[in-house]
Coordinates of C-alpha atoms and ligand atoms in Angstrom, one line a residue:
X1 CA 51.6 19.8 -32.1
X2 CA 48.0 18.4 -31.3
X3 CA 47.7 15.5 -30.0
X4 CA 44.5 12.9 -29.9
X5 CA 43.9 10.0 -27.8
X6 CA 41.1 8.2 -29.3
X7 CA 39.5 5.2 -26.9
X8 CA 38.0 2.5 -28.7
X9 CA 39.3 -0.1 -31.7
X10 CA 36.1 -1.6 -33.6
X11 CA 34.5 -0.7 -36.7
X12 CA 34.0 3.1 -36.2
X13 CA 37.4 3.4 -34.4
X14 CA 38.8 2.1 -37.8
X15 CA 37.8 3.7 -39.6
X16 CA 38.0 7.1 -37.8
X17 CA 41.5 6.3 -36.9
X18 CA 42.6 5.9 -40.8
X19 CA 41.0 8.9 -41.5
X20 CA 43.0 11.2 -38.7
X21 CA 46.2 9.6 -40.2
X22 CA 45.0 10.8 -44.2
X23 CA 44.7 14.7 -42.0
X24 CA 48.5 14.3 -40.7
X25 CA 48.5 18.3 -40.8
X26 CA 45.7 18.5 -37.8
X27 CA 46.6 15.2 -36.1
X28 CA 49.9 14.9 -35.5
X29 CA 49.9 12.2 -32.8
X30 CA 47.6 9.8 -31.9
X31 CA 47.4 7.2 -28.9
X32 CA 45.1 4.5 -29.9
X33 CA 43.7 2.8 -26.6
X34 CA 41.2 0.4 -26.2
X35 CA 40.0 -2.8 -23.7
X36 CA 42.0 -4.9 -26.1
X37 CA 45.1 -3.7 -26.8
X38 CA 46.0 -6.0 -29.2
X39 CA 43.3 -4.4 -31.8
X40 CA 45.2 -1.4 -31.4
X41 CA 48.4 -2.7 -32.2
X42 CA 46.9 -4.7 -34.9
X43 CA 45.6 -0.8 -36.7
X44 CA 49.0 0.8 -35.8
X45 CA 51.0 -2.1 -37.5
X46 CA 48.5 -1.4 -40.5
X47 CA 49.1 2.4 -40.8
X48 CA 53.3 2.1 -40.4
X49 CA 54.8 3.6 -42.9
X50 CA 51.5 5.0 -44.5
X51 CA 50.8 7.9 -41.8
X52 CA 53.2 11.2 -40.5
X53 CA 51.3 11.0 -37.7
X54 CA 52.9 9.5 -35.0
X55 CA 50.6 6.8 -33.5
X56 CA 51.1 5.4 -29.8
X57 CA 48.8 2.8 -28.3
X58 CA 47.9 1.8 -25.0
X59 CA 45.4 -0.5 -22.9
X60 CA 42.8 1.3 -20.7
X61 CA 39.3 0.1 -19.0
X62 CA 37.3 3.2 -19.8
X63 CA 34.8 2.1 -17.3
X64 CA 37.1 3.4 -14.5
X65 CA 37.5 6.9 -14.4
X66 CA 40.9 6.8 -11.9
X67 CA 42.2 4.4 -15.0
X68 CA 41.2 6.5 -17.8
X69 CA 42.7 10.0 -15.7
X70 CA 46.0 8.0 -15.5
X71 CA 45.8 7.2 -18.9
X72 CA 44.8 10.6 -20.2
X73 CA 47.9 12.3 -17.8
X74 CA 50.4 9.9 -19.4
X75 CA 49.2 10.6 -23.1
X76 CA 48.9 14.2 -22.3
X77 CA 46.6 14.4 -25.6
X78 CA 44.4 18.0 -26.6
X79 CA 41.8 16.3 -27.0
X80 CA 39.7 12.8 -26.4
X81 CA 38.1 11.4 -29.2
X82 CA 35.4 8.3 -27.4
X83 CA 34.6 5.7 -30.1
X84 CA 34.0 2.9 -27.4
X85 CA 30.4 2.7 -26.3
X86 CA 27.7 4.7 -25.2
X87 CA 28.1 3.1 -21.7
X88 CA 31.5 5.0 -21.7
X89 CA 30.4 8.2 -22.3
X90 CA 30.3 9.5 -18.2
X91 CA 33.5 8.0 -17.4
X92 CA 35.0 9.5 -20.2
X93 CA 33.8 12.8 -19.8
X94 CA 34.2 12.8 -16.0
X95 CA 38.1 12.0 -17.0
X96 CA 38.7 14.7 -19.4
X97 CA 37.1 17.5 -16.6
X98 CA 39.6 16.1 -14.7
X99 CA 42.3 16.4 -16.4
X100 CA 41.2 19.5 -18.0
X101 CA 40.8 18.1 -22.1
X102 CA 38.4 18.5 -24.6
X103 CA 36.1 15.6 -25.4
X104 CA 34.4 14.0 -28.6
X105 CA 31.7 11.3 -29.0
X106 CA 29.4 9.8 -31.6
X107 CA 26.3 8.6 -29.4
X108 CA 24.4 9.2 -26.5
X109 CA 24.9 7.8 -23.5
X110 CA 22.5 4.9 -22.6
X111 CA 23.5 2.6 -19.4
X112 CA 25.1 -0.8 -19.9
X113 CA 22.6 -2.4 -16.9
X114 CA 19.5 -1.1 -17.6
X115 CA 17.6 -2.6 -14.2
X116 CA 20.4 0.0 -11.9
X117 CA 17.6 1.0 -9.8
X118 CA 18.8 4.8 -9.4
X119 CA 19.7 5.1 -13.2
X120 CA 16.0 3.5 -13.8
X121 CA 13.8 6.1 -11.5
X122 CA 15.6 9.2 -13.2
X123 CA 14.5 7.2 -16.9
X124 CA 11.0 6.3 -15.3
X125 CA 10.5 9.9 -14.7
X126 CA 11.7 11.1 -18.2
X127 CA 9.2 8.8 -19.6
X128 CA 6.1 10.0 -17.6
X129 CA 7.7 13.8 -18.3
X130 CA 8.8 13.8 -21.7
X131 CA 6.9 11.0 -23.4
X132 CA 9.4 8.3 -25.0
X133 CA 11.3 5.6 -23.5
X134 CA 14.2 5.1 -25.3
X135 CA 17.1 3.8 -23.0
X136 CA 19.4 6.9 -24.6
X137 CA 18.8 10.6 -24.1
X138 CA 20.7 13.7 -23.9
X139 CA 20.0 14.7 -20.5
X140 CA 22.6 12.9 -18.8
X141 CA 25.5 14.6 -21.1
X142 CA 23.8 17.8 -20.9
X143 CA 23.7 17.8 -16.7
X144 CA 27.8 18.7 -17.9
X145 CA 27.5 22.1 -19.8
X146 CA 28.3 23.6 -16.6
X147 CA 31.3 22.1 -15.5
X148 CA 33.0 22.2 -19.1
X149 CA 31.5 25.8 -19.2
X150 CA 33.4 26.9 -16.0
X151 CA 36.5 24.7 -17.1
X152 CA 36.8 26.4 -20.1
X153 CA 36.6 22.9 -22.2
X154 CA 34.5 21.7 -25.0
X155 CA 32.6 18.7 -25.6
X156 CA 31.4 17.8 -28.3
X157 CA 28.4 15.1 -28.6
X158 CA 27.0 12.8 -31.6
X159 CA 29.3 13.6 -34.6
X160 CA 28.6 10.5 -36.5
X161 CA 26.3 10.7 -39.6
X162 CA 23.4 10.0 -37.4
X163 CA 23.2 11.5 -35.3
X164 CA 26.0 13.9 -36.2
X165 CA 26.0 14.5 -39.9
X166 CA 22.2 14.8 -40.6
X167 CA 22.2 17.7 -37.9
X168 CA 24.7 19.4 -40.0
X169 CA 22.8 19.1 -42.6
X170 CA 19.5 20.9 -40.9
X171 CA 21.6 23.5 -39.6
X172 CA 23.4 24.3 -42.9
X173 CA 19.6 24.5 -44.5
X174 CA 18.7 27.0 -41.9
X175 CA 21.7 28.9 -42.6
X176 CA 21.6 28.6 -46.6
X177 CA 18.1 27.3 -47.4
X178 CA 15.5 28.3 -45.4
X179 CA 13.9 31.2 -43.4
X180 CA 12.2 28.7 -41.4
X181 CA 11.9 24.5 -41.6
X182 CA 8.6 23.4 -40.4
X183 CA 9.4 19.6 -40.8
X184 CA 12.1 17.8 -41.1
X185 CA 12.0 13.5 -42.0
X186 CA 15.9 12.2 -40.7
X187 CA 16.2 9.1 -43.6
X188 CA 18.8 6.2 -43.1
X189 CA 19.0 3.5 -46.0
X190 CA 21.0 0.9 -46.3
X191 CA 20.9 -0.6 -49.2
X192 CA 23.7 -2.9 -48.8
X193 CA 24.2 -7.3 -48.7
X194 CA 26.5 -8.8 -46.6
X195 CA 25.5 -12.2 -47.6
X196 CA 24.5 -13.4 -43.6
X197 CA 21.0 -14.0 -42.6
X198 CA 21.5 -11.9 -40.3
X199 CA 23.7 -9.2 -39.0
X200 CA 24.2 -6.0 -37.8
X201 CA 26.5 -3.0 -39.3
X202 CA 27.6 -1.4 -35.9
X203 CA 28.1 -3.2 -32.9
X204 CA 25.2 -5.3 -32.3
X205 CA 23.9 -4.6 -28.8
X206 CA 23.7 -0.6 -29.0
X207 CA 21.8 -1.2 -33.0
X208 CA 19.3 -4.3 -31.3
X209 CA 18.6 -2.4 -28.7
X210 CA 17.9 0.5 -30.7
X211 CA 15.7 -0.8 -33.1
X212 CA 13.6 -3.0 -31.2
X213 CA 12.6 -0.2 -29.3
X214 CA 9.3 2.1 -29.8
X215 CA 9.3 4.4 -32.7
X216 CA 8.8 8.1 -31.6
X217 CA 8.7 11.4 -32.9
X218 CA 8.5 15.1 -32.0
X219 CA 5.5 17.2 -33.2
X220 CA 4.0 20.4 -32.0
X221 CA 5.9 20.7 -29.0
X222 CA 6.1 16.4 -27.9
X223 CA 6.6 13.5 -28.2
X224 CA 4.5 10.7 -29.7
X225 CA 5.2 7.5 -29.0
X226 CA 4.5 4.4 -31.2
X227 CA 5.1 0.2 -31.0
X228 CA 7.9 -0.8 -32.9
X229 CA 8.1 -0.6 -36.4
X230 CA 4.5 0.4 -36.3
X231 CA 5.1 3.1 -38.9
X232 CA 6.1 2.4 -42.5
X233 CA 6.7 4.1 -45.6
X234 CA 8.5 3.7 -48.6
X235 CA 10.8 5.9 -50.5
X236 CA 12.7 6.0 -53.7
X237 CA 16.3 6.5 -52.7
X238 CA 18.4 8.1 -55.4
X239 CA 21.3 5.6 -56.5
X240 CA 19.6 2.8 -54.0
X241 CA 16.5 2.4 -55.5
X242 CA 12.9 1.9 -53.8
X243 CA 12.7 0.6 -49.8
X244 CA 10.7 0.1 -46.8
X245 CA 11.8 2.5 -43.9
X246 CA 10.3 2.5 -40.6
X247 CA 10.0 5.1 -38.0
X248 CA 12.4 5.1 -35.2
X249 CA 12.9 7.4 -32.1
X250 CA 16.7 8.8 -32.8
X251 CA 18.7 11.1 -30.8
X252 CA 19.0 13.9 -33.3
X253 CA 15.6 14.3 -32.8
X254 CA 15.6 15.4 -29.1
X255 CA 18.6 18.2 -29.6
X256 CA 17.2 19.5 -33.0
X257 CA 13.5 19.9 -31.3
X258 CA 15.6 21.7 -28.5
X259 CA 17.6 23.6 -30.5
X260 CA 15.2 24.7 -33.4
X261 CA 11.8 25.2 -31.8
X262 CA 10.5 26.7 -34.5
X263 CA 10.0 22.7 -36.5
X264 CA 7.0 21.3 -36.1
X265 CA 7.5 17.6 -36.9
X266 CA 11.3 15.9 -37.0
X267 CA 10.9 12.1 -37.6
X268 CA 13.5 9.5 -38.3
X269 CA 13.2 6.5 -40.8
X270 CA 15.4 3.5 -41.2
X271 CA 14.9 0.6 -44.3
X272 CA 15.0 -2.7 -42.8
X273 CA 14.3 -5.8 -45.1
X274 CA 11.9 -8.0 -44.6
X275 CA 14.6 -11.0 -43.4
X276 CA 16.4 -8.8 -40.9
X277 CA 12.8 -7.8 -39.2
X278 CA 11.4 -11.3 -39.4
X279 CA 15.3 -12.6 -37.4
X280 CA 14.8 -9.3 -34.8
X281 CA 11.0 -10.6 -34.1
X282 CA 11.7 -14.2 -33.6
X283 CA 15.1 -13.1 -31.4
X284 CA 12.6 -10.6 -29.4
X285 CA 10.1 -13.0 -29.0
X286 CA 12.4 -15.9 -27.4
X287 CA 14.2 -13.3 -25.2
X288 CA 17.6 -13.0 -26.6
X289 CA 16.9 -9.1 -27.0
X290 CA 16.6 -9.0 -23.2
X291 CA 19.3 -6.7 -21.3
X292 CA 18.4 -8.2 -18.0
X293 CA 21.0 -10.8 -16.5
X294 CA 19.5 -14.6 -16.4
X295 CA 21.3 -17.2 -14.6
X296 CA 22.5 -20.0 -17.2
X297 CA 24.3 -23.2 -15.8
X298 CA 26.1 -21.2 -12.8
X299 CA 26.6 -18.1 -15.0
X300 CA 24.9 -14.4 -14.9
X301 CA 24.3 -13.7 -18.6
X302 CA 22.7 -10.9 -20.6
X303 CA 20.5 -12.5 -23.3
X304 CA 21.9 -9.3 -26.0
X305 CA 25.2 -9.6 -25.1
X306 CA 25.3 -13.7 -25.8
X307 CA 23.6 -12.9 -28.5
X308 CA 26.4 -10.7 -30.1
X309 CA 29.3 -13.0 -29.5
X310 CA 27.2 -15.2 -32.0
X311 CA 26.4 -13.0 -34.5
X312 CA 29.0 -11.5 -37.1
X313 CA 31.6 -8.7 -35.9
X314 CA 30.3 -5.4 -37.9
X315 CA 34.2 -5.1 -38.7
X316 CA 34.1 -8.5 -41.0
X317 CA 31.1 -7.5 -43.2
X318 CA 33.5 -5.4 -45.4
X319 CA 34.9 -7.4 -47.6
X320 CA 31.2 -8.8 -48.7
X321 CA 29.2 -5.9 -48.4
X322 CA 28.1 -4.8 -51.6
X323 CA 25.7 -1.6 -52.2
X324 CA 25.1 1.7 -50.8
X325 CA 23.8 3.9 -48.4
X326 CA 21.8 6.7 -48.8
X327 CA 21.5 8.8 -45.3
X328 CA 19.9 12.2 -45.4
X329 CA 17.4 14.6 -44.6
X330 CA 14.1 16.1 -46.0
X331 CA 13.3 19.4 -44.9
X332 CA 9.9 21.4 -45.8
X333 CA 9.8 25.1 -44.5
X334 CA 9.7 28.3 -46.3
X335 CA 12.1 30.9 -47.9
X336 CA 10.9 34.5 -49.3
X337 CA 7.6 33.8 -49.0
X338 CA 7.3 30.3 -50.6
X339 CA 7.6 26.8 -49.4
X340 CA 10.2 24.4 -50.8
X341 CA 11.1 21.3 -49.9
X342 CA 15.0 19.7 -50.0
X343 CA 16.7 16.5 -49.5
X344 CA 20.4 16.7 -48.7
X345 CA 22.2 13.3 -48.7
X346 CA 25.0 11.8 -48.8
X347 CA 25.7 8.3 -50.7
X348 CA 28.5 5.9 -49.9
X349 CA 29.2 2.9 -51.7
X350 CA 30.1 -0.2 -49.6
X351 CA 32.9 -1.6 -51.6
X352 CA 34.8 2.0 -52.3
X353 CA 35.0 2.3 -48.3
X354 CA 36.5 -1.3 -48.4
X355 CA 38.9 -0.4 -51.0
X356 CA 40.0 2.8 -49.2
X357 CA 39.9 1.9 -45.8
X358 CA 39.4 -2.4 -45.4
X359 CA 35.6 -1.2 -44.1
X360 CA 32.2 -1.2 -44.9
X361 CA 30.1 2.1 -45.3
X362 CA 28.2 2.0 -41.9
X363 CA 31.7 2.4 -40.4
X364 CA 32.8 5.0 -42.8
X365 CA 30.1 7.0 -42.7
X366 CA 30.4 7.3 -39.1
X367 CA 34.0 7.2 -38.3
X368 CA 34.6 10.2 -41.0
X369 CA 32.3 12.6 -39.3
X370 CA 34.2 11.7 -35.7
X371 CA 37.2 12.5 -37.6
X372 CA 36.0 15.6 -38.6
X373 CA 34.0 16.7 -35.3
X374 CA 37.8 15.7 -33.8
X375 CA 39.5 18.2 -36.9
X376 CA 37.3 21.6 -35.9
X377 CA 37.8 21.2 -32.0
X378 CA 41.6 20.3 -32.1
X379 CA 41.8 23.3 -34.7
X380 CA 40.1 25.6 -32.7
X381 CA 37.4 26.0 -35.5
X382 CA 34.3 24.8 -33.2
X383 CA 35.6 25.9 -29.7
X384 CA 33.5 26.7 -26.9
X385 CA 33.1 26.3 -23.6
X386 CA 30.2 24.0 -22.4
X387 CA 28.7 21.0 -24.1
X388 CA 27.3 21.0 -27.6
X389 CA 25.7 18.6 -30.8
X390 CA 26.8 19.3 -33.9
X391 CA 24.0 21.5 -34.7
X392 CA 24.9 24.5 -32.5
X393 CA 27.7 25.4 -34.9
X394 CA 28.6 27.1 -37.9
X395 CA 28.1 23.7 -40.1
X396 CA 30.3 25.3 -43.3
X397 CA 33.4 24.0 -42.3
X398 CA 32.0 20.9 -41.6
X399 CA 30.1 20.7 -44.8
X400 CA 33.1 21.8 -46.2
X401 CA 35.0 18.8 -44.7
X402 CA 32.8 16.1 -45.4
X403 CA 33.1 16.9 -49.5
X404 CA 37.0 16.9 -49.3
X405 CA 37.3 14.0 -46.8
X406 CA 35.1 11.5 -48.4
X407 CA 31.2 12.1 -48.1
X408 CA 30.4 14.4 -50.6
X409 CA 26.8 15.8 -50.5
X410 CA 23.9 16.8 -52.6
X411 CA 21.2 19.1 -51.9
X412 CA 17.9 18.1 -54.6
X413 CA 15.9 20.7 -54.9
X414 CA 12.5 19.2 -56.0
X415 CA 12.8 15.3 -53.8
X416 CA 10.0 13.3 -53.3
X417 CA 8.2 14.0 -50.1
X418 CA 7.8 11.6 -47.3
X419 CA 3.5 11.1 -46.6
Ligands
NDP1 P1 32.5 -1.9 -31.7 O1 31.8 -2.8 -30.8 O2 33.0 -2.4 -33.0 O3 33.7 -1.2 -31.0 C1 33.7 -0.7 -29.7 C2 35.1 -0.6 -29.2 O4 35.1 -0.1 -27.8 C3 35.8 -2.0 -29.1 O5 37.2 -1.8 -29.5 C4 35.8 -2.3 -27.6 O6 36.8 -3.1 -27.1 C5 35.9 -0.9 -27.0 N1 35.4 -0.9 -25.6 C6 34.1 -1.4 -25.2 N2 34.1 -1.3 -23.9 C7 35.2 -0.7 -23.5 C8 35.8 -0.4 -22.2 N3 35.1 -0.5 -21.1 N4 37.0 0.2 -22.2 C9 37.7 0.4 -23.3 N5 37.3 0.1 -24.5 C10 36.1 -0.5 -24.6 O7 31.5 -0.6 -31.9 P2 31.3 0.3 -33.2 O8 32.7 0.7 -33.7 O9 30.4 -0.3 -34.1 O10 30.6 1.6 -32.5 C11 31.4 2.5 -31.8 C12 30.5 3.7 -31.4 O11 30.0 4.4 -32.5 C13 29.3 3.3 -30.5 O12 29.1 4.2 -29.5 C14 28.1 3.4 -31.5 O13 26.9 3.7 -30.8 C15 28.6 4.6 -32.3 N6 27.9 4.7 -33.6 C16 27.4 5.9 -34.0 C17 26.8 6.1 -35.2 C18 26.4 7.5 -35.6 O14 26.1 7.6 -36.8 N7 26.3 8.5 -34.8 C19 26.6 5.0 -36.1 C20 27.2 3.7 -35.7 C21 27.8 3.6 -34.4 P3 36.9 -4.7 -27.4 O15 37.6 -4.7 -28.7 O16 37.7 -5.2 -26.2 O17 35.5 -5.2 -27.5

């Protein structure tokens, strides 16, 4: 019998949730717990009747590690799946050493105040070491290897599509494809309408934050860091079409330049529209992008976090998001002797996710990989001690997965290159 306690009940949490109940054979009990409990309910009520798995739920502050260890004891799961926020990700994984449980993310951790003078000397001095400045970086996760190492527990960070999926996808063209990739160009396209003038497709303070912020990239052993959507290009997505995509720093980039030193250049690119860039410049320029408390009328408030009690819940775009995405990667590098060049990509099309699941693809595409990255630890498939990204594993049963459990994949073997 495994058992999963998955904290967290937005967008991604749906939809990963859903997707554990469809793989009743691997998940056979779930605990759904979250700030609001009510959410949780709310997705329980939805899957009765529609699910063997058996499905618990359960309020829980994962901002409190003594809460979360009495939570995780109670539940007694195999593993934790943490589909709440970034901010989470210490507490959560400072709860499962505890209590001696695997653990399973989708994105880096980045603090919640960003002026904590302790957590902002340790940044200050990544940027003048490493050369971005990117609120989010692996370090702080990694600083854990040991400790799972010695406790014989797993954790696994970043399996969402992106990061997550497209670092599958390099390692499966290392494996299959290449005898070495000298660049790789991470591309994320969403060619979707909601219909708002503006909105974001995950929750909106982690996705402001991280596009607002300097582009960067790795190249010959560093870092180069650009101004914000300083970097354009456009590309011809198959079944999207033509779209501007701008250059983005992206966590992928820091474990794949660790883990693969032989690449030379990995970039990311995101397609942004010319309304949703014109809405994040005017936000930026009055402040409301600011994480730094202001006092308003008697009240401490965070400009970005006002911000996204007025703008639309990610969960709500489903039913009038119509489109697709088009997330993958292009990878140069060289096999027998000659160069080649691939894309490998996945597309998802907004209003199928909504049929299937009540969500739109942003969601999906996320919350299937975190179902799947949950599938290969329970099942002992990617198992090891110490603390890993999806790339330091044998990605064919994961490639496998995402083909039978919604994201099939295509590998083009003559793409258009990115300049
Ligand atoms: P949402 O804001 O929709 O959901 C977050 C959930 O976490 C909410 O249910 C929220 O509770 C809960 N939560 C927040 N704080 C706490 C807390 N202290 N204790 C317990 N629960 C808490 O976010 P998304 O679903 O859009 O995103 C989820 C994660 O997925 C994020 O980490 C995001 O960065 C990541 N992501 C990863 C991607 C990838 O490709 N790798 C792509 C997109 C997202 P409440 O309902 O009370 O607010």
């Amino acid at each position: 019998m495994k058992k999963l306690l998955v904290i967290g009940c937005g967008g991604v949490a749906s939809v990963a949730i859903q997707k554990c109940c469809q793989n009743s054979e691997t998940f056979q009990e779930l605990c759904i717990a979250s700030r609001t409990k009510s959410k949780c309910d709310a997705l329980a009520k939805k899957l009765e009747g529609k699910t063997k798995t058996r499905i618990t739920t359960a309020q829980v502050d994962a901002d409190s590690v003594p809460e979360l260890v009495e939570r995780i004891r109670r539940v007694r799961p195999d593993a934790v799946l943490n589909v709440a926020l970034p901010y989470q990700d210490l507490t959560i994984m400072d709860a499962c050493l505890e209590c001696g449980v695997d653990y399973i993310d989708t994105a880096n951790y980045e603090p919640e105040d960003t002026g904590d003078p302790a957590w902002r000397a340790v940044y200050e001095k990544r940027i003048r070491e490493k050369g971005f400045s990117a609120y989010f970086d692996y370090s702080w996760q990694w600083a854990y290897h040991k400790r799972f190492e010695e406790a014989g527990l797993t954790a696994l960070l970043g399996t969402g599509f992106d990061p997550g999926v497209t670092s599958v996808f390099v390692s499966y063209a290392k494996k299959h494809c290449f005898d070495r990739i000298d660049t790789v160009d991470i591309l994320d396209c969403n060619g979707g309408d909601h219909g708002h003038p503006f909105a974001t497709n995950f929750n909106p303070e982690i996705n402001l934050r991280e596009v607002s912020a300097p582009g960067s990239y790795w190249e010959d052993g560093r870092w180069i860091e650009v101004p914000a959507m300083s970097i354009r290009r456009e590309y011809d997505f198959p079944k999207v079409g033509r779209k501007d995509m701008y250059l983005l720093h992206h966590e992928e980039i820091e474990a794949l330049a660790k883990h693969y030193p032989e690449i030379r250049r990995i970039r990311f690119f995101m397609t942004f529209g010319q309304s949703y860039l014109t809405h994040m410049k005017c936000l930026e320029n009055v402040g409301m992008l600011s994480t730094e408390p202001v006092e308003f009328q008697g009240h401490r408030i965070v400009p970005i976090q006002f911000l996204k009690a007025l703008l639309p819940d990610p969960a709500s775009l489903g039913p009038r998001t119509v489109g697709k995405t088009n997330i993958g990667c292009v990878i140069k590098g060289e096999k027998n002797g000659r160069q080649k060049t691939i894309y490998i990509y996945n597309v998802c099309d907004h209003q199928a996710c909504y049929r299937e699941l009540g969500s739109q693809a942003v969601s999906y595409t996320t919350g299937v990989p975190a179902m799947i990255g949950a599938a290969l630890v329970l099942s002992g498939v990617w198992k090891k001690p110490g603390v890993f990204t999806t790339d330091e594993f044998d990605p064919d049963p994961y490639m496998d997965m995402l083909n039978q459990w919604g994201l099939p994949w295509v590998v083009d073997e003559d793409p258009a290159a990115v300049e």
